[in-house]
Amino acid sequence: MSAELHYQTIAELSARLGRGELTSVALTQAVLARTSAVEPRVGAFNSRDEADALRQAEASDARRAAGQALGSLDGIPIGLKDVIAVRDQLLTASSRMLANFVSPYDATVTQRLKSAGAVLWGRLNLDEFAMGSSTENSATQPTANPWDLSCVPGGSSGGSAAALAAGEAIATLGSDTGGSIRQPSSLCGVVCLKPTYGLVSRYGLIAFASSLDQIGPFTRTVEDAALMLQAIAGHDERDSTSFKTEIPDYRAALTNKRGPWKLGIPKEYFGEGLDPEVGAAVEQAIAYYREQGCEIVEVSLPHTEYCLDAYYVIATAEASSNLARYDGIRYGHRSRQASDVVDLYFQSRAEGFGEEVKRRIILGTYVLSSGYYDAYYLRAQKVRTLIRQDFLSAYQQVDALITPTSPTPAFRRGAKADPLALYLCDIYTIGVNLAGLPAISLPCGFSSAGLPIGLQLIGQPFAEAELLAIAAAYERGHDWHQRHPQL
Ligand code: GLN
C-alpha cells in the first residue's frame, strides 16, 4: 500500500482490517499521531478526546477478534462537524453561546455510525452555527487550508474538509444548507456528497435553516462516499421530513450503472465571476465525459439569478426562528451583567452570538415581520418553487448536471471582509439546496497556485446511486484524489 495510513481510504483500510494486517488501534494511533503533528497549523478541531477514540478502537478490535466485525466502517476514525450531537460530548456550533454545552443524546447519524462500529474522532470546526463560507466566523479559531495555510478551507464545514485533507481523519461528516459541504470540499480537494433533502435524518443536528439543512460525508474517494452514505441514509421517525424510500446498495451501483449518460451544462453557471482556471478545469471534465460516450447538452436554469436572494430570505427567516431558543435561560450562555430578566435575554444573546449570526437573525426577523412577510418571505418561497421547477424540467432532458462547485479556488484569510463577497461563494451551490437535490463535489484539477478545483455533479431527487456512478466514472480516469498537501 503506497499512501501513509492516514491518507488511505475507508475501502482500503477496511480490507486490511478484515485481513488482519492492521488493527483499529494501530490505525487510530496513526491518525492521532498525524493530528498531533499537523493540528497546530491546521486548526480543524474544536475538541478531541484521544483516550475515548482509543477505547472505541479497542472495542472494534475485540469485536473483530470475536468474529463479529460490523462492516466497512468498523474501526475507522471518522470526525464530526461540531453541530452533530454525540452523547456526553461538547457540542458548540463554534459559538460562545454553546461553549460549554454537553449533548445529552446522540444524533441519528451518530447512532448509525456507532452501530456501524466507526471510531468517532473529534469535533470539527465551522463558521458559527454554520453561517459562512470560510470558517473565519468561528468563535473557536480560524481553520487553515492544508494546501496553503494562508488560505481559508471554505465553510461552513471547513474543519471537516481540512481535517480530511490533512490526514487527521479517514472520513468526516458535515452539514450543507447552501453549500457548506460542497464549497469546502472543493477548496480542500476532497470528495463530498450532499444528499437529497430528506434522505439523511436531521435529528440531533443543530438547526440553521431546517428546510435546507442536510448532513453528508467528506471522503477521499467516491467509493468511500457511497460507504458513508450507506451507513447514514434512511428513514427516521424522529425527523418529520425524513423520507421513506428504499436505500439501494450504493457501492454496488458504482459498477452496475455505467451510462453513457446524458449530461446537462447549465449555461447560467458559466458566466461572470467564474475564475478562468476553474472554468478551464470544468471544461476539461466535460470533455472527458464526452470522450467516454456521454451526450453533453446545454440546458438553462433561468431563475438562477434569484437563488442568492431567495436563499438569504428563507435561510435567515428560518435561522431567526431556530436560534430563538438560545435565550440564556433554557439553553446557552447566560450573561452575568443583566439587571433584570428582559435585560438577561438581551445581554446573553449580545454576548453569546457573533456578528454574522446577529446579522442573520436581524435580517430573518425583518423578513418575517408583519407587513414584510408577503413582500419578502412569501415571495422568496414562490421563487424557490420556480427554481426547483427549473431543475425538474432540465431533468426531463438530462440525467444529471455538471457545474463548477465554487467560482474560485481557496482565497486568503481576511480577503473577503464584506459579507456580500462571501455570500457570492455559494452562487453555484445554493440552487441545489433550494430545490432539495443531491450533489457531489470531487477534485478536477489544481490552479497555477497549486490550489484544488472542484467539479459539481447535481442529480435528480433520490438518485444518489446514479450520481455516485457518474462521479466514479470521472474519478476512474483521473488521479487528482491521490494528491495530498505537503504539510
Ligand atoms: N455559506 C452559506 C451561508 O453562509 C451556506 C452555509 C451552509 O451551507 N451552512 O449561509
PDB file of C-alpha atoms in Angstrom, residues 47-171:
ATOM      1  CA  SER A  47     -12.272  19.404  20.765  1.00  0.00           C
ATOM      2  CA  ARG A  48     -10.943  15.868  20.717  1.00  0.00           C
ATOM      3  CA  ASP A  49     -10.567  13.027  23.170  1.00  0.00           C
ATOM      4  CA  GLU A  50      -7.725  10.636  22.352  1.00  0.00           C
ATOM      5  CA  ALA A  51      -8.430   8.214  25.181  1.00  0.00           C
ATOM      6  CA  ASP A  52     -12.051   7.899  24.092  1.00  0.00           C
ATOM      7  CA  ALA A  53     -11.039   7.245  20.456  1.00  0.00           C
ATOM      8  CA  LEU A  54      -8.602   4.535  21.535  1.00  0.00           C
ATOM      9  CA  ARG A  55     -11.264   2.881  23.699  1.00  0.00           C
ATOM     10  CA  GLN A  56     -13.583   2.722  20.682  1.00  0.00           C
ATOM     11  CA  ALA A  57     -10.745   1.280  18.580  1.00  0.00           C
ATOM     12  CA  GLU A  58     -10.074  -1.406  21.201  1.00  0.00           C
ATOM     13  CA  ALA A  59     -13.745  -2.316  21.221  1.00  0.00           C
ATOM     14  CA  SER A  60     -13.652  -2.615  17.427  1.00  0.00           C
ATOM     15  CA  ASP A  61     -10.608  -4.898  17.543  1.00  0.00           C
ATOM     16  CA  ALA A  62     -12.266  -7.033  20.209  1.00  0.00           C
ATOM     17  CA  ARG A  63     -15.393  -7.379  18.054  1.00  0.00           C
ATOM     18  CA  ARG A  64     -13.318  -8.377  15.088  1.00  0.00           C
ATOM     19  CA  ALA A  65     -11.310 -10.905  17.107  1.00  0.00           C
ATOM     20  CA  ALA A  66     -14.619 -12.454  18.212  1.00  0.00           C
ATOM     21  CA  GLY A  67     -15.725 -12.770  14.584  1.00  0.00           C
ATOM     22  CA  GLN A  68     -18.330 -10.011  14.999  1.00  0.00           C
ATOM     23  CA  ALA A  69     -16.969  -7.239  12.785  1.00  0.00           C
ATOM     24  CA  LEU A  70     -19.751  -4.911  11.707  1.00  0.00           C
ATOM     25  CA  GLY A  71     -18.926  -3.816   8.169  1.00  0.00           C
ATOM     26  CA  SER A  72     -16.806  -1.365   6.218  1.00  0.00           C
ATOM     27  CA  LEU A  73     -16.785   1.398   8.825  1.00  0.00           C
ATOM     28  CA  ASP A  74     -15.876  -0.805  11.759  1.00  0.00           C
ATOM     29  CA  GLY A  75     -12.703   0.561  13.345  1.00  0.00           C
ATOM     30  CA  ILE A  76     -12.364   3.569  11.003  1.00  0.00           C
ATOM     31  CA  PRO A  77     -11.677   7.014  12.605  1.00  0.00           C
ATOM     32  CA  ILE A  78     -14.388   9.456  11.489  1.00  0.00           C
ATOM     33  CA  GLY A  79     -14.687  13.108  12.563  1.00  0.00           C
ATOM     34  CA  LEU A  80     -17.961  15.001  13.017  1.00  0.00           C
ATOM     35  CA  LYS A  81     -18.753  18.646  12.428  1.00  0.00           C
ATOM     36  CA  ASP A  82     -19.430  20.323  15.740  1.00  0.00           C
ATOM     37  CA  VAL A  83     -23.170  20.694  15.059  1.00  0.00           C
ATOM     38  CA  ILE A  84     -23.870  16.941  15.172  1.00  0.00           C
ATOM     39  CA  ALA A  85     -24.758  15.668  18.629  1.00  0.00           C
ATOM     40  CA  VAL A  86     -22.686  12.973  20.316  1.00  0.00           C
ATOM     41  CA  ARG A  87     -23.947  11.941  23.721  1.00  0.00           C
ATOM     42  CA  ASP A  88     -21.853  13.255  26.644  1.00  0.00           C
ATOM     43  CA  GLN A  89     -19.586  15.277  24.343  1.00  0.00           C
ATOM     44  CA  LEU A  90     -19.245  19.023  23.856  1.00  0.00           C
ATOM     45  CA  LEU A  91     -21.469  20.387  21.086  1.00  0.00           C
ATOM     46  CA  THR A  92     -20.586  24.032  20.466  1.00  0.00           C
ATOM     47  CA  ALA A  93     -21.560  25.030  16.882  1.00  0.00           C
ATOM     48  CA  SER A  94     -18.299  27.067  17.182  1.00  0.00           C
ATOM     49  CA  SER A  95     -20.290  29.629  19.169  1.00  0.00           C
ATOM     50  CA  ARG A  96     -19.684  31.288  22.528  1.00  0.00           C
ATOM     51  CA  MET A  97     -23.411  30.639  23.031  1.00  0.00           C
ATOM     52  CA  LEU A  98     -22.797  26.894  23.404  1.00  0.00           C
ATOM     53  CA  ALA A  99     -19.171  26.970  24.566  1.00  0.00           C
ATOM     54  CA  ASN A 100     -19.847  24.598  27.495  1.00  0.00           C
ATOM     55  CA  PHE A 101     -22.830  22.690  26.167  1.00  0.00           C
ATOM     56  CA  VAL A 102     -22.638  18.912  26.530  1.00  0.00           C
ATOM     57  CA  SER A 103     -25.099  16.942  24.421  1.00  0.00           C
ATOM     58  CA  PRO A 104     -27.435  14.675  26.377  1.00  0.00           C
ATOM     59  CA  TYR A 105     -28.131  12.466  23.345  1.00  0.00           C
ATOM     60  CA  ASP A 106     -26.826  11.145  20.017  1.00  0.00           C
ATOM     61  CA  ALA A 107     -27.911  12.453  16.634  1.00  0.00           C
ATOM     62  CA  THR A 108     -29.392   9.734  14.426  1.00  0.00           C
ATOM     63  CA  VAL A 109     -26.321   9.830  12.162  1.00  0.00           C
ATOM     64  CA  THR A 110     -24.097   9.475  15.234  1.00  0.00           C
ATOM     65  CA  GLN A 111     -26.068   6.489  16.396  1.00  0.00           C
ATOM     66  CA  ARG A 112     -25.836   4.914  12.957  1.00  0.00           C
ATOM     67  CA  LEU A 113     -22.080   5.441  12.774  1.00  0.00           C
ATOM     68  CA  LYS A 114     -21.749   3.961  16.262  1.00  0.00           C
ATOM     69  CA  SER A 115     -23.746   0.911  15.272  1.00  0.00           C
ATOM     70  CA  ALA A 116     -21.547   0.579  12.185  1.00  0.00           C
ATOM     71  CA  GLY A 117     -18.545   0.412  14.533  1.00  0.00           C
ATOM     72  CA  ALA A 118     -16.906   3.714  13.497  1.00  0.00           C
ATOM     73  CA  VAL A 119     -14.340   5.283  15.827  1.00  0.00           C
ATOM     74  CA  LEU A 120     -15.809   8.760  16.403  1.00  0.00           C
ATOM     75  CA  TRP A 121     -12.882  11.106  16.480  1.00  0.00           C
ATOM     76  CA  GLY A 122     -13.167  14.748  17.480  1.00  0.00           C
ATOM     77  CA  ARG A 123     -15.491  17.664  16.929  1.00  0.00           C
ATOM     78  CA  LEU A 124     -14.680  19.725  13.858  1.00  0.00           C
ATOM     79  CA  ASN A 125     -14.675  23.484  13.479  1.00  0.00           C
ATOM     80  CA  LEU A 126     -17.167  25.513  11.431  1.00  0.00           C
ATOM     81  CA  ASP A 127     -18.468  29.004  10.882  1.00  0.00           C
ATOM     82  CA  GLU A 128     -20.624  29.810  13.915  1.00  0.00           C
ATOM     83  CA  PHE A 129     -23.978  27.979  13.585  1.00  0.00           C
ATOM     84  CA  ALA A 130     -22.885  27.008  10.027  1.00  0.00           C
ATOM     85  CA  MET A 131     -23.240  30.587   8.769  1.00  0.00           C
ATOM     86  CA  GLY A 132     -20.380  31.406   6.443  1.00  0.00           C
ATOM     87  CA  SER A 133     -18.116  30.196   3.656  1.00  0.00           C
ATOM     88  CA  SER A 134     -14.636  30.435   5.152  1.00  0.00           C
ATOM     89  CA  THR A 135     -14.695  29.126   8.755  1.00  0.00           C
ATOM     90  CA  GLU A 136     -13.477  32.591   9.760  1.00  0.00           C
ATOM     91  CA  ASN A 137     -16.784  33.171  11.604  1.00  0.00           C
ATOM     92  CA  SER A 138     -15.856  30.552  14.208  1.00  0.00           C
ATOM     93  CA  ALA A 139     -15.650  31.666  17.833  1.00  0.00           C
ATOM     94  CA  THR A 140     -13.008  28.941  18.370  1.00  0.00           C
ATOM     95  CA  GLN A 141     -10.255  29.684  15.829  1.00  0.00           C
ATOM     96  CA  PRO A 142      -9.966  30.100  12.067  1.00  0.00           C
ATOM     97  CA  THR A 143      -9.111  26.823  10.313  1.00  0.00           C
ATOM     98  CA  ALA A 144      -6.357  26.868   7.680  1.00  0.00           C
ATOM     99  CA  ASN A 145      -6.473  25.287   4.237  1.00  0.00           C
ATOM    100  CA  PRO A 146      -3.967  22.382   4.279  1.00  0.00           C
ATOM    101  CA  TRP A 147      -2.915  23.210   0.684  1.00  0.00           C
ATOM    102  CA  ASP A 148      -1.917  26.758   1.632  1.00  0.00           C
ATOM    103  CA  LEU A 149      -2.048  27.664   5.289  1.00  0.00           C
ATOM    104  CA  SER A 150      -2.604  31.343   4.495  1.00  0.00           C
ATOM    105  CA  CYS A 151      -5.861  30.459   2.719  1.00  0.00           C
ATOM    106  CA  VAL A 152      -9.288  29.573   4.096  1.00  0.00           C
ATOM    107  CA  PRO A 153     -10.596  25.982   3.866  1.00  0.00           C
ATOM    108  CA  GLY A 154     -14.041  27.241   2.820  1.00  0.00           C
ATOM    109  CA  GLY A 155     -17.067  26.831   5.012  1.00  0.00           C
ATOM    110  CA  SER A 156     -19.102  26.379   6.886  1.00  0.00           C
ATOM    111  CA  SER A 157     -17.820  22.787   7.281  1.00  0.00           C
ATOM    112  CA  GLY A 158     -14.208  23.981   6.959  1.00  0.00           C
ATOM    113  CA  GLY A 159     -12.956  21.822   9.835  1.00  0.00           C
ATOM    114  CA  SER A 160     -14.457  18.668   8.290  1.00  0.00           C
ATOM    115  CA  ALA A 161     -12.845  19.354   4.892  1.00  0.00           C
ATOM    116  CA  ALA A 162      -9.468  20.471   6.254  1.00  0.00           C
ATOM    117  CA  ALA A 163      -9.162  17.589   8.744  1.00  0.00           C
ATOM    118  CA  LEU A 164      -9.710  15.067   5.949  1.00  0.00           C
ATOM    119  CA  ALA A 165      -7.349  16.801   3.515  1.00  0.00           C
ATOM    120  CA  ALA A 166      -4.678  16.957   6.235  1.00  0.00           C
ATOM    121  CA  GLY A 167      -4.989  13.259   7.151  1.00  0.00           C
ATOM    122  CA  GLU A 168      -6.471  13.949  10.578  1.00  0.00           C
ATOM    123  CA  ALA A 169      -9.405  11.595   9.924  1.00  0.00           C
ATOM    124  CA  ILE A 170     -10.274   8.931   7.327  1.00  0.00           C
ATOM    125  CA  ALA A 171     -13.686  10.470   6.636  1.00  0.00           C
TER     126      ALA A 171
END
